[in-house]
């Protein structure tokens, strides 16, 4: 962390976002830190070196000097080029490791290359004349080439897996159109301040997080939430930077400084996600430290067994010992975990799931209990009118007309929900003398008659109407009930509730087949019971304050029961932090959730929670398969090398084939899909009338 990376990509990112603090060990090299990727220039150089090395290995294998009539010129073998281009970085890595008193896999590869070169020297000296068809310099070059190829494939897999997250980063807006009176001026995004008015024309990117104060449009939020259908937005609705305005011109009041925008906060998550390894990955690195000296010792043992036990010549015994060094390199083992974790992070990013670390994936895979918050997680968090109940002479529409008219200018969530529902159902009347009744409700004159919309508790205390008794069953089920008073008589009632998210029942039912589910909510037991019964959650703990949720999570953990907490807001933060792993739902709207949770789901679809649980299982299964592949091939190759069935050349092929196989197996995670593919868009779809899918209710 001593030198900051000064590659063009990192410089631009820091200038634009001021968030990336890249700490590369070596400037202009492959980043292993927060800048999040191996630089394209470095990848291109490695690919060129590999291409040249491959050509030279082929020329060395076919003995090009002999084919052109010059005769065999062993000391000018083209394979030396591969050793220099591909082997030099490996040798440098081994030397640096030794200087730091650290044993790494590069050391064993270096020893194997040196052993092959010693054998080649003996062959050139006539000591081993005719013992190998191509010369051992070819084996050394092949080892270096295949090791570099495995490293390049790993880098490609990691870079490929990061594209989903990098897409979010690259879309960070650079300029914004600010309104100054009647003038509109384009400025750098860094100059934008809270309270500024930003003008966004059709088909332009929304540059800031803010609230629409003028106009309406359809906003394509797929870059942030994964939703492929544009969402209709009007005055009062929130919008996020890096989304796209598809239709009408809108004006937005900025609510966040550019550096605090949601898109820029995700950049920080990239650094965290790419800079951490799962514990099992560190274990593999630790094994590499034991394997390197173990391989050297085994090489000596095989030499002695072959010479004294099998009666082979010292030359053949030396070949078998050198082959052990080639096949016992732990590269496939050390590739097993990081490639799978990187692919898992990439798969999640493509599906709107931001995973902070490989450690989170491992912990998620061992979960036994999934704890859900209720409001905003299982439910929409928006009140909806469920039923209108008329009393006396009025019809349901008449009751709704009175209530909707009286609540027209209400700022209370219940009032806004009633007005939003009523305006689409009946013709409303302009109210006069609207008054807010603190702790009670609202009153207004409708056609000259006083109308009140009050709480059930207030109505029960002031009006002894027998009709009110029928409303108690709704109260017992956790619904919100308001009573409409016309004049001095009870005219009717409206029943409201928080609605369960679409598909929640199916998702929780599926999760119930593998995990225990618990609902932790601050709502009363009646409301919690109603929601739990409808969606299928197994256990309920209601009436919880934030510290109570924390204690509930700790209680589950104390029973040696690993728990994943799923929440969406500030009150869930303590429980999110205390859980073995945690998922923030709809993280675009909760800064604390995105900072506290291990995983941030960029939409509010519970299906993403199920997908994350499945993804963690898939990644850990791939890691175990990768380790099994590498260990099985290594042990089989050791036996064959001891028996003389493999020489250094074929040993290199077998060993490095296992590395390529491991990387390829991990890359399959990127292709795995847990949901339906999005429908293809018609090229003229944006010109068509878009269906209004914005949820009506108190959120409008």
XYZ file of C-alpha atoms in Angstrom, residues 104-672:
569
model
C 5.057 -19.632 -2.786
C 4.117 -21.818 -5.713
C 6.392 -19.796 -8.010
C 9.365 -21.197 -6.091
C 8.420 -24.776 -6.907
C 7.817 -23.891 -10.562
C 11.205 -22.170 -10.675
C 12.906 -25.232 -9.192
C 11.133 -27.444 -11.761
C 12.317 -25.208 -14.621
C 15.885 -25.214 -13.263
C 15.781 -29.021 -12.896
C 14.728 -29.385 -16.526
C 17.503 -27.020 -17.642
C 20.036 -29.091 -15.660
C 18.776 -32.227 -17.417
C 19.103 -30.401 -20.736
C 22.649 -29.441 -19.829
C 23.464 -33.071 -19.109
C 21.881 -34.060 -22.425
C 23.892 -31.474 -24.332
C 26.999 -32.699 -22.565
C 26.395 -36.202 -23.916
C 25.698 -37.716 -20.512
C 22.024 -38.340 -21.460
C 22.313 -38.638 -25.218
C 19.179 -39.991 -26.823
C 17.155 -40.177 -23.629
C 14.575 -37.658 -24.804
C 13.183 -36.831 -28.214
C 12.960 -33.042 -27.970
C 15.296 -31.965 -25.240
C 14.374 -30.912 -21.717
C 14.571 -27.247 -22.560
C 11.260 -27.827 -24.312
C 9.814 -29.219 -21.043
C 11.063 -26.163 -19.147
C 9.549 -23.838 -21.736
C 6.296 -25.776 -21.668
C 6.106 -25.529 -17.863
C 6.620 -21.777 -17.999
C 4.135 -21.380 -20.864
C 1.358 -23.430 -19.306
C 1.811 -21.781 -15.913
C 1.527 -18.368 -17.564
C -1.485 -19.569 -19.545
C -3.180 -20.689 -16.326
C -2.457 -17.291 -14.775
C -3.845 -15.495 -17.812
C -6.996 -17.617 -17.729
C -7.422 -16.775 -14.060
C -7.008 -13.067 -14.795
C -9.473 -13.335 -17.675
C -11.999 -15.145 -15.481
C -11.678 -12.555 -12.714
C -11.922 -9.639 -15.165
C -14.877 -11.298 -16.885
C -16.607 -11.742 -13.541
C -16.128 -8.082 -12.631
C -17.876 -6.677 -15.673
C -21.261 -6.520 -13.973
C -19.906 -4.311 -11.179
C -17.606 -2.317 -13.444
C -20.622 -1.503 -15.588
C -22.084 0.367 -12.616
C -18.809 2.180 -11.994
C -18.294 3.197 -15.611
C -21.752 4.745 -15.718
C -20.981 7.270 -13.022
C -22.208 10.558 -14.577
C -19.613 13.183 -15.532
C -21.717 16.297 -16.219
C -25.096 17.754 -15.301
C -27.341 20.511 -16.684
C -28.063 22.990 -13.861
C -30.852 25.540 -14.068
C -29.841 29.103 -13.128
C -33.091 31.051 -13.413
C -34.018 30.927 -17.100
C -30.575 29.650 -18.121
C -29.341 26.067 -18.246
C -25.614 25.488 -17.907
C -23.669 22.245 -18.264
C -21.204 21.755 -15.397
C -18.885 19.077 -14.124
C -20.663 16.674 -11.783
C -18.229 17.611 -8.987
C -19.684 21.145 -8.971
C -23.227 19.979 -8.217
C -24.512 20.747 -4.712
C -27.511 19.697 -2.662
C -30.522 21.822 -3.581
C -29.432 22.503 -7.168
C -32.067 22.054 -9.869
C -30.958 19.651 -12.594
C -32.686 19.478 -15.993
C -32.746 16.076 -17.695
C -33.987 15.838 -21.272
C -35.467 12.695 -22.883
C -32.965 9.888 -23.567
C -30.370 11.466 -21.256
C -28.758 9.896 -18.216
C -30.046 11.058 -14.853
C -26.830 12.502 -13.369
C -27.787 12.825 -9.686
C -29.749 11.318 -6.822
C -32.726 13.543 -6.171
C -36.472 14.193 -6.276
C -38.498 15.203 -9.334
C -40.006 18.665 -8.849
C -41.338 19.190 -12.365
C -42.442 16.922 -15.192
C -42.997 13.205 -15.498
C -41.315 10.435 -17.442
C -40.456 6.764 -17.578
C -37.074 5.989 -16.007
C -35.024 2.966 -17.041
C -33.563 1.746 -13.718
C -32.185 -1.551 -15.054
C -28.607 -0.415 -14.454
C -29.339 -0.160 -10.738
C -32.219 -2.484 -9.869
C -32.124 -5.048 -12.681
C -35.735 -4.219 -13.610
C -36.032 -4.236 -17.396
C -39.347 -2.362 -17.669
C -39.035 1.447 -17.247
C -40.823 2.859 -14.195
C -43.167 5.825 -14.509
C -42.070 8.761 -12.335
C -43.786 12.046 -11.519
C -43.392 14.981 -9.145
C -42.294 13.863 -5.687
C -40.739 10.586 -6.848
C -37.096 9.820 -6.147
C -34.596 9.085 -8.912
C -31.022 7.806 -8.856
C -27.976 8.815 -10.803
C -26.810 6.534 -13.645
C -30.391 5.666 -14.639
C -31.892 6.781 -17.947
C -34.716 9.192 -18.707
C -36.661 7.497 -21.500
C -39.462 9.960 -22.289
C -40.347 13.453 -21.005
C -38.154 16.293 -19.746
C -37.908 16.477 -15.963
C -36.368 18.751 -13.356
C -34.730 17.237 -10.285
C -33.764 18.775 -6.973
C -30.444 17.285 -5.833
C -30.641 15.497 -2.463
C -27.108 14.057 -2.260
C -23.625 15.335 -2.952
C -22.005 13.602 -5.972
C -19.558 11.657 -3.778
C -22.480 10.307 -1.734
C -24.525 9.186 -4.708
C -25.620 5.564 -4.755
C -23.578 4.743 -7.863
C -20.405 6.026 -6.196
C -21.047 4.120 -2.991
C -21.149 0.953 -5.061
C -17.596 1.697 -6.172
C -16.449 1.252 -2.602
C -18.155 -2.123 -2.542
C -16.105 -3.182 -5.558
C -12.880 -2.535 -3.652
C -14.153 -4.552 -0.701
C -15.400 -7.390 -2.885
C -12.180 -7.770 -4.853
C -9.783 -7.205 -1.959
C -10.933 -10.025 0.286
C -10.648 -13.810 0.200
C -12.724 -16.462 1.869
C -11.015 -18.331 4.777
C -10.922 -21.488 2.668
C -8.891 -19.539 0.095
C -6.346 -18.569 2.760
C -6.207 -22.222 3.752
C -5.277 -23.166 0.195
C -2.486 -20.575 0.254
C -1.290 -22.065 3.531
C -1.247 -25.525 1.980
C 0.944 -24.165 -0.816
C 3.546 -23.275 1.836
C 3.653 -26.908 2.978
C 3.453 -28.404 -0.504
C 6.527 -26.621 -1.889
C 9.059 -28.076 0.611
C 7.076 -31.326 0.603
C 7.434 -31.616 -3.164
C 11.178 -31.031 -2.981
C 11.525 -33.690 -0.293
C 9.358 -36.117 -2.275
C 11.465 -35.484 -5.365
C 14.571 -36.596 -3.468
C 12.732 -39.641 -2.064
C 11.559 -40.714 -5.552
C 15.113 -40.329 -6.846
C 16.413 -42.592 -4.074
C 13.615 -45.161 -4.504
C 14.129 -45.290 -8.259
C 17.906 -45.633 -7.956
C 18.171 -47.991 -4.974
C 14.728 -49.626 -4.946
C 13.899 -50.075 -8.642
C 17.503 -50.365 -9.818
C 17.154 -47.574 -12.385
C 20.156 -45.622 -13.629
C 20.963 -42.404 -11.848
C 19.962 -40.499 -14.988
C 16.484 -42.103 -15.092
C 16.114 -41.636 -11.351
C 17.014 -37.951 -11.770
C 14.369 -37.606 -14.496
C 11.703 -39.128 -12.246
C 12.687 -36.860 -9.374
C 12.509 -33.799 -11.638
C 9.100 -34.888 -12.912
C 7.788 -34.896 -9.327
C 8.687 -31.201 -9.072
C 6.680 -30.530 -12.226
C 3.498 -32.430 -11.315
C 3.397 -31.475 -7.627
C 3.115 -27.696 -8.120
C 0.091 -26.431 -6.096
C -1.114 -24.026 -8.753
C -4.422 -25.761 -9.440
C -5.059 -25.879 -5.697
C -4.408 -22.164 -5.234
C -6.600 -21.377 -8.257
C -9.476 -23.474 -6.919
C -11.006 -20.879 -4.602
C -10.239 -17.367 -5.966
C -11.558 -18.140 -9.439
C -14.791 -19.623 -8.043
C -15.284 -16.703 -5.623
C -14.598 -14.130 -8.338
C -17.043 -15.855 -10.674
C -19.640 -15.937 -7.886
C -19.225 -12.193 -7.252
C -19.567 -11.570 -10.982
C -22.665 -13.742 -11.299
C -24.270 -11.818 -8.449
C -23.365 -8.445 -9.982
C -24.999 -9.362 -13.284
C -28.174 -10.167 -11.355
C -28.232 -7.043 -9.210
C -26.622 -8.678 -6.159
C -23.520 -6.892 -4.843
C -21.407 -9.275 -2.732
C -18.849 -7.553 -0.518
C -16.410 -10.444 -0.027
C -15.629 -14.069 -0.661
C -15.891 -14.560 3.076
C -19.572 -13.584 2.840
C -20.166 -16.301 0.250
C -18.625 -18.966 2.477
C -20.602 -17.861 5.541
C -23.805 -17.674 3.496
C -23.352 -21.275 2.369
C -23.440 -22.597 5.954
C -26.589 -20.734 7.058
C -29.368 -22.714 8.752
C -31.831 -19.921 9.613
C -32.978 -16.962 7.516
C -34.424 -14.063 9.536
C -36.587 -11.495 7.739
C -37.643 -7.999 8.669
C -41.302 -7.449 7.738
C -41.985 -3.939 6.495
C -40.118 -3.167 3.292
C -38.626 -6.648 3.139
C -41.524 -9.104 2.977
C -44.086 -6.350 2.473
C -43.944 -3.331 0.180
C -43.889 -0.802 3.022
C -46.740 1.105 1.337
C -50.252 1.157 2.769
C -53.008 0.072 0.395
C -56.768 0.320 0.737
C -58.116 -3.198 1.228
C -61.808 -2.573 1.841
C -64.337 0.274 2.037
C -67.198 -0.428 4.474
C -70.329 1.815 4.280
C -72.680 2.377 7.226
C -76.159 3.830 6.934
C -77.367 5.392 3.678
C -74.045 5.937 1.891
C -72.618 3.466 -0.617
C -68.976 2.356 -0.608
C -68.242 4.894 -3.377
C -69.926 7.605 -1.331
C -67.760 6.828 1.688
C -64.652 6.742 -0.497
C -65.562 10.076 -2.088
C -65.859 11.788 1.298
C -62.626 10.271 2.638
C -60.601 10.880 -0.529
C -61.757 14.493 -0.780
C -60.957 15.212 2.877
C -57.486 13.631 2.566
C -56.505 15.451 -0.652
C -53.904 17.638 1.038
C -52.914 15.221 3.782
C -49.223 14.418 4.338
C -49.923 11.411 6.544
C -49.166 8.002 4.953
C -52.703 6.771 5.616
C -54.233 9.934 4.166
C -52.015 9.799 1.091
C -52.902 6.156 0.540
C -56.643 6.896 0.757
C -56.407 9.871 -1.606
C -54.269 7.960 -4.115
C -56.763 5.092 -4.162
C -59.882 7.279 -4.234
C -58.833 9.620 -7.061
C -58.811 6.713 -9.526
C -62.135 5.297 -8.313
C -64.510 8.200 -7.780
C -64.947 11.878 -8.635
C -63.489 13.855 -5.750
C -64.774 17.175 -4.404
C -62.469 20.086 -3.628
C -62.299 20.372 0.188
C -62.471 23.615 2.135
C -60.948 24.446 5.492
C -58.817 21.336 5.725
C -57.386 20.860 9.227
C -54.976 18.305 10.619
C -56.210 16.853 13.900
C -52.998 15.969 15.752
C -53.018 12.321 16.779
C -56.590 11.904 15.507
C -56.945 12.431 11.771
C -58.124 15.195 9.458
C -61.253 17.332 8.970
C -62.578 19.348 6.037
C -65.791 20.790 4.661
C -67.172 18.819 1.695
C -70.126 20.516 -0.062
C -70.607 22.602 3.065
C -70.780 19.582 5.414
C -68.077 18.837 7.992
C -66.319 15.548 7.281
C -63.764 13.901 9.550
C -61.464 10.959 8.892
C -60.318 9.695 12.294
C -58.624 6.691 13.842
C -60.700 3.739 15.009
C -59.605 4.380 18.601
C -60.835 7.971 18.512
C -64.143 6.980 16.897
C -64.743 4.238 19.476
C -64.172 6.712 22.307
C -66.353 9.546 20.955
C -69.096 7.762 19.004
C -71.170 4.970 20.485
C -72.144 3.485 17.141
C -72.883 -0.238 17.185
C -71.469 -0.566 13.663
C -67.974 0.053 14.998
C -67.954 -3.366 16.684
C -67.691 -5.127 13.319
C -64.356 -3.385 12.758
C -62.644 -5.091 15.696
C -61.989 -8.237 13.647
C -59.877 -6.157 11.259
C -58.008 -4.613 14.192
C -57.326 -8.088 15.579
C -55.764 -9.109 12.257
C -53.383 -6.147 12.328
C -55.072 -3.956 9.721
C -55.167 -0.154 9.978
C -58.744 1.142 10.191
C -60.018 4.731 9.844
C -63.594 5.866 10.394
C -65.374 8.506 8.299
C -67.663 10.909 10.195
C -70.166 12.929 8.142
C -71.721 15.653 10.232
C -72.050 13.927 13.569
C -72.802 10.401 12.332
C -70.537 7.463 11.472
C -70.746 7.128 7.666
C -68.357 4.232 7.122
C -64.834 2.917 7.485
C -61.784 2.193 5.335
C -59.462 -0.758 5.998
C -55.800 -0.458 4.969
C -52.792 -2.734 5.215
C -49.219 -3.107 4.129
C -49.264 -5.463 1.147
C -47.058 -8.515 0.757
C -44.620 -8.304 -2.133
C -45.449 -10.142 -5.302
C -43.962 -13.627 -5.260
C -43.012 -13.482 -1.561
C -45.151 -16.491 -0.680
C -43.541 -18.675 -3.354
C -40.008 -17.561 -2.460
C -40.401 -18.118 1.288
C -42.066 -21.472 0.639
C -39.010 -22.498 -1.379
C -36.600 -21.214 1.296
C -38.571 -23.156 3.938
C -37.591 -26.435 2.264
C -33.899 -25.851 3.112
C -33.838 -23.370 5.994
C -35.718 -22.328 9.094
C -37.392 -18.928 8.622
C -38.073 -16.268 11.270
C -39.800 -12.885 11.056
C -38.342 -10.136 13.265
C -40.565 -7.065 13.247
C -41.405 -3.990 15.275
C -45.078 -4.282 14.297
C -47.684 -5.674 16.660
C -48.262 -9.402 16.931
C -51.585 -9.268 15.073
C -50.108 -7.649 11.964
C -47.103 -9.962 12.093
C -49.278 -13.066 12.436
C -51.415 -12.068 9.460
C -48.387 -11.526 7.208
C -46.616 -14.673 8.427
C -49.701 -16.799 7.807
C -50.061 -15.415 4.298
C -46.428 -15.765 3.223
C -45.513 -18.898 5.209
C -42.802 -17.747 7.639
C -42.342 -20.440 10.313
C -41.605 -18.307 13.416
C -42.704 -14.815 14.506
C -41.119 -12.360 16.917
C -43.092 -9.109 16.993
C -43.024 -5.767 18.766
C -39.220 -5.603 18.589
C -37.126 -2.489 18.986
C -33.751 -2.425 17.126
C -31.919 -3.757 20.192
C -34.540 -6.502 20.507
C -33.862 -7.586 16.923
C -30.158 -7.657 17.741
C -30.770 -9.841 20.799
C -33.032 -12.128 18.780
C -30.274 -12.702 16.212
C -27.703 -13.319 18.958
C -30.094 -15.769 20.587
C -30.365 -17.785 17.384
C -26.578 -17.778 17.033
C -26.082 -18.942 20.631
C -27.802 -22.193 19.732
C -25.007 -22.895 17.224
C -27.487 -22.009 14.498
C -25.919 -19.814 11.831
C -28.299 -17.066 10.750
C -28.672 -14.791 7.743
C -30.512 -11.526 8.459
C -32.490 -9.877 5.658
C -33.499 -6.244 6.234
C -33.908 -2.928 4.524
C -33.479 -0.017 6.886
C -31.775 1.797 9.708
C -33.639 -0.117 12.414
C -32.287 -3.386 11.000
C -28.639 -2.283 11.071
C -27.722 -3.808 14.476
C -29.227 -7.165 13.517
C -27.571 -7.047 10.075
C -24.184 -6.470 11.693
C -24.643 -9.193 14.325
C -25.807 -11.969 11.971
C -23.366 -14.511 10.563
C -24.163 -12.978 7.185
C -26.676 -10.381 6.078
C -28.535 -9.120 3.027
C -29.741 -5.541 2.560
C -32.948 -5.379 0.536
C -33.543 -2.402 -1.749
C -30.137 -1.043 -0.727
C -30.560 1.951 -3.040
C -32.729 3.543 -0.403
C -30.736 2.762 2.762
C -27.186 4.004 3.243
C -26.747 2.241 6.589
C -27.996 -1.058 5.174
C -25.552 -0.963 2.273
C -22.659 -0.249 4.644
C -23.622 -2.848 7.248
C -24.773 -5.862 5.251
C -22.490 -8.424 3.601
C -24.662 -8.494 0.489
C -26.697 -5.683 -1.079
C -29.640 -6.607 -3.294
C -30.217 -3.723 -5.691
C -33.957 -4.299 -5.947
C -36.652 -5.317 -3.488
C -37.419 -8.725 -4.993
C -37.199 -11.520 -2.417
C -36.281 -13.875 -5.260
C -32.822 -12.300 -5.134
C -32.438 -13.552 -1.543
C -33.194 -17.100 -2.640
C -30.817 -16.677 -5.604
C -28.033 -15.495 -3.271
C -28.498 -18.519 -1.014
C -28.338 -20.818 -4.034
C -25.324 -18.977 -5.465
C -23.356 -19.390 -2.222
C -24.013 -23.143 -2.278
C -22.952 -23.323 -5.925
C -19.687 -21.445 -5.311
C -18.702 -23.612 -2.328
C -19.572 -26.760 -4.258
C -17.366 -25.590 -7.129
C -14.507 -24.885 -4.704
C -14.718 -28.402 -3.263
C -14.869 -29.939 -6.734
C -11.892 -27.817 -7.818
C -9.824 -28.939 -4.840
C -10.785 -32.572 -5.464
C -9.794 -32.243 -9.133
C -6.415 -30.697 -8.354
C -5.535 -33.129 -5.569
C -6.681 -36.218 -7.484
C -4.709 -35.320 -10.600
C -1.642 -34.415 -8.528
C -1.578 -37.718 -6.628
C -2.214 -39.735 -9.796
C 0.607 -37.885 -11.567
C 2.970 -38.518 -8.627
C 2.373 -42.270 -8.847
C 2.867 -42.280 -12.621
C 6.031 -40.174 -12.273
C 7.441 -42.537 -9.654
C 6.820 -45.499 -11.994
C 8.428 -43.668 -14.898
C 5.234 -43.357 -16.933
C 5.536 -39.574 -17.030
C 8.580 -37.503 -17.918
C 8.885 -33.748 -17.235
C 7.281 -32.874 -20.574
C 4.126 -34.943 -20.110
C 4.150 -34.175 -16.405
C 3.852 -30.473 -17.266
C 0.970 -31.225 -19.624
C -0.943 -33.259 -17.020
C -0.355 -30.798 -14.178
C -1.244 -27.669 -16.093
C -4.253 -29.367 -17.647
C -5.615 -29.613 -14.100
C -5.100 -25.861 -13.625
C -6.940 -25.061 -16.839
C -9.694 -27.497 -15.849
C -10.111 -25.810 -12.454
C -10.347 -22.333 -13.979
C -12.793 -23.547 -16.618
C -14.949 -25.221 -13.988
C -15.111 -21.962 -12.009
C -15.981 -19.966 -15.122
C -19.145 -22.062 -15.500
C -20.584 -20.174 -12.502
C -20.805 -17.072 -14.708
C -23.157 -18.907 -17.040
C -25.465 -20.162 -14.302
